[in-house]
XYZ file of C-alpha atoms in Angstrom:
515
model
C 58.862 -89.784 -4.315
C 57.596 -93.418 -5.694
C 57.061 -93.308 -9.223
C 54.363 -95.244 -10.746
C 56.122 -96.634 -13.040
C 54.720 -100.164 -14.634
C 52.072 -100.392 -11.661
C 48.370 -101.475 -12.547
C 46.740 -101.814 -9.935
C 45.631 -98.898 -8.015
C 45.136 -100.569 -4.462
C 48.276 -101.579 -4.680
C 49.553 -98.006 -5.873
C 47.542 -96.276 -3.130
C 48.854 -98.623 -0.382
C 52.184 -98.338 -0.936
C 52.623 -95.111 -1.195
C 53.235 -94.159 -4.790
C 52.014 -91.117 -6.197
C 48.787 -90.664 -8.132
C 48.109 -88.292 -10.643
C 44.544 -87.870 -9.543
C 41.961 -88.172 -12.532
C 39.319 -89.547 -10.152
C 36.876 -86.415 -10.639
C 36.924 -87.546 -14.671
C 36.177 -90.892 -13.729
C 33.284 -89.574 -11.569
C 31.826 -87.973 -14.686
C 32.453 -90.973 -16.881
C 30.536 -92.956 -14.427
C 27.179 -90.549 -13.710
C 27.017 -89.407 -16.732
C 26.774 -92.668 -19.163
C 26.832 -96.583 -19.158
C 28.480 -97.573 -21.806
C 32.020 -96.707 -23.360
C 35.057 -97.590 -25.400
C 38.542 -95.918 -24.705
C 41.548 -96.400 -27.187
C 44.785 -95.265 -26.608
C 48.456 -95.958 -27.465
C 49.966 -98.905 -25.036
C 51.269 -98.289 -21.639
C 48.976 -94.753 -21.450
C 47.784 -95.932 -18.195
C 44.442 -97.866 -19.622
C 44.893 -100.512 -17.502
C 45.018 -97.992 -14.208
C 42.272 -96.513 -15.283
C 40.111 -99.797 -15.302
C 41.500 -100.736 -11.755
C 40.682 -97.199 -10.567
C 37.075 -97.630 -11.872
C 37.394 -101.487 -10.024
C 38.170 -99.966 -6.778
C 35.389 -97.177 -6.950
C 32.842 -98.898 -8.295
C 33.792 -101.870 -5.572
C 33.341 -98.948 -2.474
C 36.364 -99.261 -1.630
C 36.379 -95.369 -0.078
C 39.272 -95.257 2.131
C 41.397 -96.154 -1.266
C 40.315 -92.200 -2.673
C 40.995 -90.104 0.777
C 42.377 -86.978 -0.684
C 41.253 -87.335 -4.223
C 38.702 -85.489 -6.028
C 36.169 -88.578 -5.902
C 36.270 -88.640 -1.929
C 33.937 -85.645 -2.186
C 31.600 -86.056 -5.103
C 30.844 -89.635 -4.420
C 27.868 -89.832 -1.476
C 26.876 -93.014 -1.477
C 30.017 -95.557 -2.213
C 27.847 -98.332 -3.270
C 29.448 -101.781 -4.056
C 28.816 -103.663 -7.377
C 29.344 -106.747 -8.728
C 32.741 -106.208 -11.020
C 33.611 -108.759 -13.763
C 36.979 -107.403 -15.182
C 38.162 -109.140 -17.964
C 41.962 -108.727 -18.849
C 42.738 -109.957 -22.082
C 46.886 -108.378 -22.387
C 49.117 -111.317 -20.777
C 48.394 -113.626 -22.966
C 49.446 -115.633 -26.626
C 46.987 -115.151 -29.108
C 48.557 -117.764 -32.066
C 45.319 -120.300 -32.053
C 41.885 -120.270 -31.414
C 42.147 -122.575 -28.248
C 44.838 -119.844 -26.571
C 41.720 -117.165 -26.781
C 39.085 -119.762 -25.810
C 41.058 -120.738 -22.843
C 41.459 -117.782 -21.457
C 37.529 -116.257 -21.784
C 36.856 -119.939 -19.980
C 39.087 -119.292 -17.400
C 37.447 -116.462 -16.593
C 33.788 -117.364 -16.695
C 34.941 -120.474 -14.915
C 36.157 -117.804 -11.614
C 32.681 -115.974 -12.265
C 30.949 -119.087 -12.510
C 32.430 -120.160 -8.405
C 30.847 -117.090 -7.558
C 27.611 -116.758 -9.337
C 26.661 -120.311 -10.477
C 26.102 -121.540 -13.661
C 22.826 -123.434 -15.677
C 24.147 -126.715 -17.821
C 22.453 -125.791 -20.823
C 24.611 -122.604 -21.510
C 27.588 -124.419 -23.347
C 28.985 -121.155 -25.513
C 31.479 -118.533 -24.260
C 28.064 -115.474 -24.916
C 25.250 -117.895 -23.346
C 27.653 -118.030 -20.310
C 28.264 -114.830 -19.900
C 25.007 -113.775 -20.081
C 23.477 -115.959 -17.841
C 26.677 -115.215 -15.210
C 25.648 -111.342 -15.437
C 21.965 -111.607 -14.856
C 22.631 -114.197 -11.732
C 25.367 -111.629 -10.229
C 23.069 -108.975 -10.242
C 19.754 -110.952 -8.935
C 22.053 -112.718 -6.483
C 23.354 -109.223 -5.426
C 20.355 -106.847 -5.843
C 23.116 -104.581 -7.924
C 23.412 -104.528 -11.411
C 26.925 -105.404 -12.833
C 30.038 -103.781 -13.829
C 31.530 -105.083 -16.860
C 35.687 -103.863 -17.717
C 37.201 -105.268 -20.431
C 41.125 -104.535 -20.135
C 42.791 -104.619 -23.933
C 39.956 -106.259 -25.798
C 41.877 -106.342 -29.128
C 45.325 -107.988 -27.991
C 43.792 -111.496 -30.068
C 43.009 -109.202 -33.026
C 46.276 -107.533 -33.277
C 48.160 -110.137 -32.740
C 46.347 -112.048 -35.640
C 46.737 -109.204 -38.330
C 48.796 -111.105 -40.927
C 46.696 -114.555 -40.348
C 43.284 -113.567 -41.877
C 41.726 -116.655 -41.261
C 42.735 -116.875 -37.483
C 41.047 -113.373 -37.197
C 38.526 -114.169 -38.574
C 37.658 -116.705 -35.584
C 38.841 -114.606 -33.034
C 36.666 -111.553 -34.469
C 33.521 -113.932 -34.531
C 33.865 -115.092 -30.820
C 34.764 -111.991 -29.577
C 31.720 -110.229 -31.529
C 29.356 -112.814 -29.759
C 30.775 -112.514 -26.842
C 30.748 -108.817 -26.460
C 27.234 -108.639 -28.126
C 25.906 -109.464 -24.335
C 26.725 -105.947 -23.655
C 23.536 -104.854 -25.414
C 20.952 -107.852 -24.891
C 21.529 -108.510 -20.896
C 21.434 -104.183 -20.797
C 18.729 -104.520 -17.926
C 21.444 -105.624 -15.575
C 23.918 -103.793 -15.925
C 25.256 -100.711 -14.226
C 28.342 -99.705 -16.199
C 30.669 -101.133 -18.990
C 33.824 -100.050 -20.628
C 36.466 -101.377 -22.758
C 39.654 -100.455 -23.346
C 42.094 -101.120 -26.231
C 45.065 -99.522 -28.411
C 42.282 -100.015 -31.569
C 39.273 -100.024 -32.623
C 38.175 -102.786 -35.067
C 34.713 -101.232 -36.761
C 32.187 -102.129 -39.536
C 32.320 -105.967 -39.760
C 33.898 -106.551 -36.436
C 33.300 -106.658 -32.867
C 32.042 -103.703 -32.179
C 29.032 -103.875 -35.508
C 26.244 -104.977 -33.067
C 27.118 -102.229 -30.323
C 25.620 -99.241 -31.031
C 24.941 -98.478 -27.426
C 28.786 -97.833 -27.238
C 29.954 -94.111 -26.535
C 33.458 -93.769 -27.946
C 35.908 -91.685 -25.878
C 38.735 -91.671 -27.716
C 38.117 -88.956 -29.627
C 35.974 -87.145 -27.316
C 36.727 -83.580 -25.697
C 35.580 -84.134 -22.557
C 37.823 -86.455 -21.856
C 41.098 -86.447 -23.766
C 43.480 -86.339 -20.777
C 41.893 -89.143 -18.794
C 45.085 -91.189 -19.345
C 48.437 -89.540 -19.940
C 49.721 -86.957 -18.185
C 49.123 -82.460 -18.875
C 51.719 -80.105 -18.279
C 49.932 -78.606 -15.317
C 50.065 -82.190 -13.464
C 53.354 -82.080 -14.309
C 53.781 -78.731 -12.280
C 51.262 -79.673 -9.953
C 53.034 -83.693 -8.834
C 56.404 -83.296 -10.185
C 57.804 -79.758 -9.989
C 60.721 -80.581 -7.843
C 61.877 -84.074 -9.761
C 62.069 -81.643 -12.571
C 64.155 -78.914 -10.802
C 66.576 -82.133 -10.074
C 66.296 -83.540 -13.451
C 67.623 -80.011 -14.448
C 70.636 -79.801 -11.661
C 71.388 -83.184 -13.039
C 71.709 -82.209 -16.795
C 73.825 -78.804 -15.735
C 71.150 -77.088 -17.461
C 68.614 -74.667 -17.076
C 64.813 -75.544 -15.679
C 63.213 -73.609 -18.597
C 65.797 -76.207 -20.825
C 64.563 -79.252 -19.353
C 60.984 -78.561 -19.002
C 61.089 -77.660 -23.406
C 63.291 -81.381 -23.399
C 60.551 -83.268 -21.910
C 58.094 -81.698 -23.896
C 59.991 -81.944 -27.162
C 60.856 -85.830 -26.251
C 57.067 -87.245 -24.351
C 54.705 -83.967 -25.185
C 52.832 -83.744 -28.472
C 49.712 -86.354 -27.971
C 46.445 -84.800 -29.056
C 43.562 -87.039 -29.233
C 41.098 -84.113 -30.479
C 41.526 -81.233 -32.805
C 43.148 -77.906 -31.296
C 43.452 -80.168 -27.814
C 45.398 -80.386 -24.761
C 48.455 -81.974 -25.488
C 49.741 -84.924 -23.301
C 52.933 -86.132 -21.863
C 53.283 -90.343 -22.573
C 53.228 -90.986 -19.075
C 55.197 -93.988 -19.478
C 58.438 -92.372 -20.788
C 58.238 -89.139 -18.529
C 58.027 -91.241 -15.179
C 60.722 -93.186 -16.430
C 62.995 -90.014 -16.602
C 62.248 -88.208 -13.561
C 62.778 -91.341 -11.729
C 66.343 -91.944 -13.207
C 66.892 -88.525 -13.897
C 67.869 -89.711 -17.242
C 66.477 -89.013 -20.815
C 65.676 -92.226 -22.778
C 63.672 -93.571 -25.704
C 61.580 -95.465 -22.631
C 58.398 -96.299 -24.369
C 59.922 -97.207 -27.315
C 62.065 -99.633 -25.856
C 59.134 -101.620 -24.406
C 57.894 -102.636 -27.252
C 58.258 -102.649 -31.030
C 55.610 -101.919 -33.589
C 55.972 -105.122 -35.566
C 52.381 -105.392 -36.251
C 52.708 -101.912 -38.257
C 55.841 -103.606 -40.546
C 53.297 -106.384 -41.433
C 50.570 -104.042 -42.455
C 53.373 -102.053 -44.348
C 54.488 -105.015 -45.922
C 50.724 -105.935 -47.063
C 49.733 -102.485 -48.278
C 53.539 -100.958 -49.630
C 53.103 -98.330 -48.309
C 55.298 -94.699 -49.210
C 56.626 -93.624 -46.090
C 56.600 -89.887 -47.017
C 52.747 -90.099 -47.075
C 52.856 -90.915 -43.091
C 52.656 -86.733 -41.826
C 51.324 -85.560 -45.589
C 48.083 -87.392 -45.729
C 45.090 -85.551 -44.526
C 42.131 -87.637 -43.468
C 38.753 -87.622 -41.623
C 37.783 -88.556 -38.248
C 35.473 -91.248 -39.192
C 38.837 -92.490 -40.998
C 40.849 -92.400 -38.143
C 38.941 -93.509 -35.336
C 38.054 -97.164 -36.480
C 40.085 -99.773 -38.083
C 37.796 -101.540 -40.987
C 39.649 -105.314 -40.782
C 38.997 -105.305 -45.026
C 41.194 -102.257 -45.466
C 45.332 -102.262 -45.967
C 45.534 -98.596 -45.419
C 47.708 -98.337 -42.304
C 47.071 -94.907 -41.434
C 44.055 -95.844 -38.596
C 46.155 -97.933 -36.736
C 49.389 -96.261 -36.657
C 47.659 -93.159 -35.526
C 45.559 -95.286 -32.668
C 49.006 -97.370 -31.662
C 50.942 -94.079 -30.922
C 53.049 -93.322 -33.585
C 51.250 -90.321 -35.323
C 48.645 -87.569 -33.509
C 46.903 -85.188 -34.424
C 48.724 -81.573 -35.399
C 45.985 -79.323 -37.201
C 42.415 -79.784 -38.304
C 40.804 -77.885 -41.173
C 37.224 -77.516 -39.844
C 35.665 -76.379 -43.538
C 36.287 -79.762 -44.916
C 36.874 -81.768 -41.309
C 40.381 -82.647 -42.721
C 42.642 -84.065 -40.023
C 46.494 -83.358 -40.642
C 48.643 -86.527 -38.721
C 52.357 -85.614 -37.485
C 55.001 -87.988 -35.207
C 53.907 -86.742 -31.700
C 57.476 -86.100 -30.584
C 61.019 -86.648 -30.749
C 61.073 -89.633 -28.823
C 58.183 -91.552 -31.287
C 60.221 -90.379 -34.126
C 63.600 -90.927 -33.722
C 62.648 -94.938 -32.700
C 59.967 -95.295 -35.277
C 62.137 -94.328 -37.802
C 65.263 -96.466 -36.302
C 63.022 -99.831 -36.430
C 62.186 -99.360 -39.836
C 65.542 -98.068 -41.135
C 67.150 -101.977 -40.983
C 64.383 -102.992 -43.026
C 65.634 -100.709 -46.187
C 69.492 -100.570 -45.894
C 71.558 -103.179 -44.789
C 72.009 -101.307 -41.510
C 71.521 -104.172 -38.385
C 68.889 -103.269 -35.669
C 70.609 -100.887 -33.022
C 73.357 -99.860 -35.121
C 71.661 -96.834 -36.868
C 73.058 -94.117 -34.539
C 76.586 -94.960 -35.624
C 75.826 -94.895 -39.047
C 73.809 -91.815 -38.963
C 76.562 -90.202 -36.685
C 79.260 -90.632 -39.200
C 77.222 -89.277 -41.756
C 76.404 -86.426 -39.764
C 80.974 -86.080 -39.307
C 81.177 -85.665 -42.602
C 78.452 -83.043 -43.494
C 79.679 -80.575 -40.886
C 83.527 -81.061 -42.107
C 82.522 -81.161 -46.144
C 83.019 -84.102 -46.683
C 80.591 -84.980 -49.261
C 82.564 -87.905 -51.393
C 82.506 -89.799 -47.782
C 78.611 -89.183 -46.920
C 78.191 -90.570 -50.631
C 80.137 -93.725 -50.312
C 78.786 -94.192 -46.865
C 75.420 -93.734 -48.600
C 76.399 -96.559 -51.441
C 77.488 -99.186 -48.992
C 74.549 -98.335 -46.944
C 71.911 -99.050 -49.719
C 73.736 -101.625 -51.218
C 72.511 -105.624 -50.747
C 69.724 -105.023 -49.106
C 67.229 -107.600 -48.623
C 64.146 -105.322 -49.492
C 62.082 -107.206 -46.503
C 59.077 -104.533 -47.372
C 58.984 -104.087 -50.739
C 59.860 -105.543 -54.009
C 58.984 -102.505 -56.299
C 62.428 -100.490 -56.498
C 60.841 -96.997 -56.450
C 59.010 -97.122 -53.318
C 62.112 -98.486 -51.764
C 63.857 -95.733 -52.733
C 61.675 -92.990 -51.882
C 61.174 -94.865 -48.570
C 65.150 -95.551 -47.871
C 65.911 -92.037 -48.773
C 62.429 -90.608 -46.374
C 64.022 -92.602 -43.112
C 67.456 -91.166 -44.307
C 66.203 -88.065 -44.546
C 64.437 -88.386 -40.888
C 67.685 -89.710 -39.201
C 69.822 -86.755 -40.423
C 66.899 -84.294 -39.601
C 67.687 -85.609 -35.788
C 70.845 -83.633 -35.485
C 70.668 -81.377 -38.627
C 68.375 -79.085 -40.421
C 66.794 -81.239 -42.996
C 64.406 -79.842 -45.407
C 62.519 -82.695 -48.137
C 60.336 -82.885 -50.766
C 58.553 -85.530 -53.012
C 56.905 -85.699 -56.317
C 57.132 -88.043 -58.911
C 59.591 -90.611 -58.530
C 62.621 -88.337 -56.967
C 63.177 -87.069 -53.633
C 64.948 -83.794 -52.796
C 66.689 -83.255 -50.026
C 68.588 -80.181 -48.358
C 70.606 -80.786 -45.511
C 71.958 -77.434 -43.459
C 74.696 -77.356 -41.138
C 77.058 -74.518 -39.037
C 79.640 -74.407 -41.862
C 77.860 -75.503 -45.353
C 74.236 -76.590 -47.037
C 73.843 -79.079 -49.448
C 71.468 -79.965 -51.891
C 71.020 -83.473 -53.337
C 68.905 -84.070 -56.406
C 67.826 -87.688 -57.067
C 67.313 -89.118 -60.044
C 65.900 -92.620 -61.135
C 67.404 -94.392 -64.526
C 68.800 -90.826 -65.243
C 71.917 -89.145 -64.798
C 73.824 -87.319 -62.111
C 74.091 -84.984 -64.603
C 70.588 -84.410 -65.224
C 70.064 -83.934 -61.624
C 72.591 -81.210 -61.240
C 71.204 -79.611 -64.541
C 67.659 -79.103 -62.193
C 69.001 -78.248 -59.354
C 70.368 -74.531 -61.647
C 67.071 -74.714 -63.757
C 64.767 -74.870 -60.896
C 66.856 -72.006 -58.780
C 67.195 -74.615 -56.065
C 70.156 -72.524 -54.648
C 68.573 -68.868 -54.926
C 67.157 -68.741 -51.635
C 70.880 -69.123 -50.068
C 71.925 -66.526 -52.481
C 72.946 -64.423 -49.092
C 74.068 -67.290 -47.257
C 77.319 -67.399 -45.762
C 78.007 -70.736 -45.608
C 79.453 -72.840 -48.150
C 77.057 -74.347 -51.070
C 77.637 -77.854 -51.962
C 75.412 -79.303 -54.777
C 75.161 -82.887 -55.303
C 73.503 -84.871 -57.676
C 72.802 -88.751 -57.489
C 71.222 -91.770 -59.751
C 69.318 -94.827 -58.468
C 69.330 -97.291 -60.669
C 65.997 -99.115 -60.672
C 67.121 -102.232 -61.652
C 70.148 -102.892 -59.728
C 68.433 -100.881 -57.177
C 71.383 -99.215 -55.992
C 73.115 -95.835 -56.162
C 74.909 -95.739 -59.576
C 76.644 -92.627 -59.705
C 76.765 -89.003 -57.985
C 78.509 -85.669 -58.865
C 79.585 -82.721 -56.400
C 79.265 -79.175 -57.675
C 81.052 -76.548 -54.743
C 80.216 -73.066 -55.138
């Protein structure tokens, strides 16, 4: 079998023999059933396949589809003028890098269509290339616009730079609705959406599909494609491991599963990492390792935010599904980048509640940001973590502590300055590491974080305090009946009791108690 993995461009795909994962009859619908749409979803979801599928359709290129739901329902195979803007391989650090490339691009359109003197800016081009493609065709046009916010993105921290791109791209786009007479079909894809003030303010003719139920698995892969294209690379992935199919099938879905893009929806496989592992037959942080969220660490930095807030904050859709360029809440865009989905929706109040999709998003979200709080060095969290984890499961608590002191100790604080939120975040990503390979159980409220950590032979609970005493902390852990519920317990009870001090913003002393 030839994976798919990395490939774009679905002529290419089809010709060489690589399988599909046929979502043709959904682009049949998308097609017949509206004009104009916007798509976001995480990177490397297969957005760009999706815009070369629609290419090759809406070129007639038939003999591309034989076997696939589209060969039937489509009658008539006409062919349309495309202009398919891709906006991802490219620089965005200046206004000339985005200018260049929209003029390279009307430039080709321009060889084929012609172009009028007078039309001297990036929209009156445009415009004037769209109505002469479809008058010198007798077909109205097909507009796809491949990662439309890459220049925004990568502008996030540079407000004024923005600010250019978001008024060229606004005016540019804004042909979508004035030149609407000639054209047949437009979409644009993107990992955001930029809303209010932005690009998309004069586009009310837009249908959004990233939240919409009809079509929530267009990209990604379900767990009845997987059955359906890739039962037997799982059945090897399985005689690889030693282990059992029903094992390997809850694996994948525990590491790539977990994506909903509506409430109470199908969940989806990143199709990205699961490729990647039934082609090597090897488990692996695969979309991760593509990229890093940097872009999310600036916003972080701008807005301080607490890290515990990320799965505990319930919001609305409205909320979610556009990014408003004057807020420094980071919630909209994590969620739309990949890093949180949905898990639950209270329909009384249309509350949406946000959770890491799966192990794979939140083992390597959490071991980016972890070097940015302790003096850990990227990659080298998984040793650190693992000798914590050694001495938990042996009792040795004095060891975890003093691991934990050197750990937190001359940091650079690259985040934040204000010593509370560091600590509530250090202790949160702490928390999350340990939680990969333990039973990790956390709480927040005012200032301290608990934290009970349960393994084969003992459980421990730490009490934090800030400017207090270890003592103090120990002194709640009895009052509040922290250890009643393992009353029963057979393992061995370990209490432990720490103080951060805010100004040397360090761990200042800790006390074990062993029942």
């Amino acid at each position: 079998m030839k994976y798919p993995i990395g490939i774009q461009n679905f002529e290419s795909l089809r010709m060489d023999g690589y399988v599909y994962v046929d979502k043709t009859d959904l682009i049949y619908k998308l097609v017949n059933e509206g004009r104009y749409y916007f798509l976001s979803r995480p990177r490397r979801f297969g957005k760009s396949l999706l815009i070369s599928t629609l290419d090759a359709y809406l070129s007639g290129k038939r003999e591309l589809f034989k076997g696939l739901a589209l060969e039937q329902l489509e009658k008539d195979w006409t062919q349309y003028p495309i202009l398919h803007l891709d906006l991802n391989n490219q620089r965005y650090d200046s206004v000339e890098s985005l200018n260049q490339i929209l003029d390279l691009n009307l430039s080709k359109w321009e060889d084929l269509y012609g172009r009028y003197d007078k039309e001297k800016s990036f929209s009156l081009r445009f415009a004037g290339i769209i109505e002469r493609a479809a008058i010198k065709t007798g077909k109205r046009v097909v507009i796809l616009v491949d990662e439309y916010d890459k220049p925004l993105l990568q502008a996030l921290n540079d407000e004024a730079l923005q600010d250019e791109f978001r008024a060229t791209l606004k005016a540019f786009y804004s042909v979508l609705k004035t030149d609407d007479q000639y054209i047949k079909f437009a979409l644009l894809t993107g990992v955001t959406k930029f809303g209010k003030v932005s690009v998309f303010s004069d586009l009310n003719n837009l249908i959004d599909l990233s939240m919409d139920e009809r079509y929530q698995t267009i990209c990604g892969i379900t767990e009845d494609e997987i059955h359906h294209y890739f039962e037997e690379s799982v059945h090897e992935l399985a005689k690889s491991y030693n282990i059992s199919y029903e094992d390997t099938f809850a694996r994948l879905e525990r590491d790539y599963d977990g994506y909903h893009f509506v409430d109470h929806g199908i969940g989806v496989y990143n199709p990205f990492s699961l490729l990647n592992t039934l082609s090597r037959q090897k488990f692996g942080r695969y979309w991760f390792e593509t990229g890093t969220p940097s872009y999310l660490v600036d916003v972080m930095k701008q807005d301080r935010y607490p890290l515990p807030d990320l799965t505990q904050e319930q919001v609305t859709g409205d909320f979610l599904n556009s990014i408003d360029s004057m807020s420094k809440n980071p919630i909209p865009l994590i969620y739309q980048s990949g890093y949180l989905t949905i898990k639950d929706y209270d329909p009384e109040f249309g509350f949406y509640t946000l959770g890491f999709p799966n192990k794979e998003v939140e083992e390597g979200f959490t071991d980016y940001l972890l070097p940015f709080y302790t003096n850990i060095r990227q990659g080298e969290s998984a040793f650190f973590i693992g000798n914590f984890v050694r001495d938990l499961r042996v009792g040795r608590v004095d060891d975890f502590m003093q691991r934990m002191e050197t750990m937190l100790a001359d940091t650079d604080y690259k985040i934040v300055g204000d010593s509370e939120l560091y600590f509530q975040n250090a202790f949160y990503l702490i928390s999350r590491m340990l939680g990969f390979y333990t039973e990790v159980e956390r709480e927040t409220s005012n200032g301290r974080m608990d934290m009970t950590i349960k393994t084969k032979d003992y459980i421990y609970i730490f009490e934090f305090k800030l400017d207090g005493s270890a003592d103090d902390a120990l002194r709640q852990i009895d009052e509040k009946g922290y250890a009643k519920p393992f009353a029963l317990d057979p393992r061995k009870l370990i209490k432990v009791g720490i103080n951060f001090s805010l100004k040397k913003r360090c761990i200042e002393e800790w006390k074990i108690v062993r029942s």
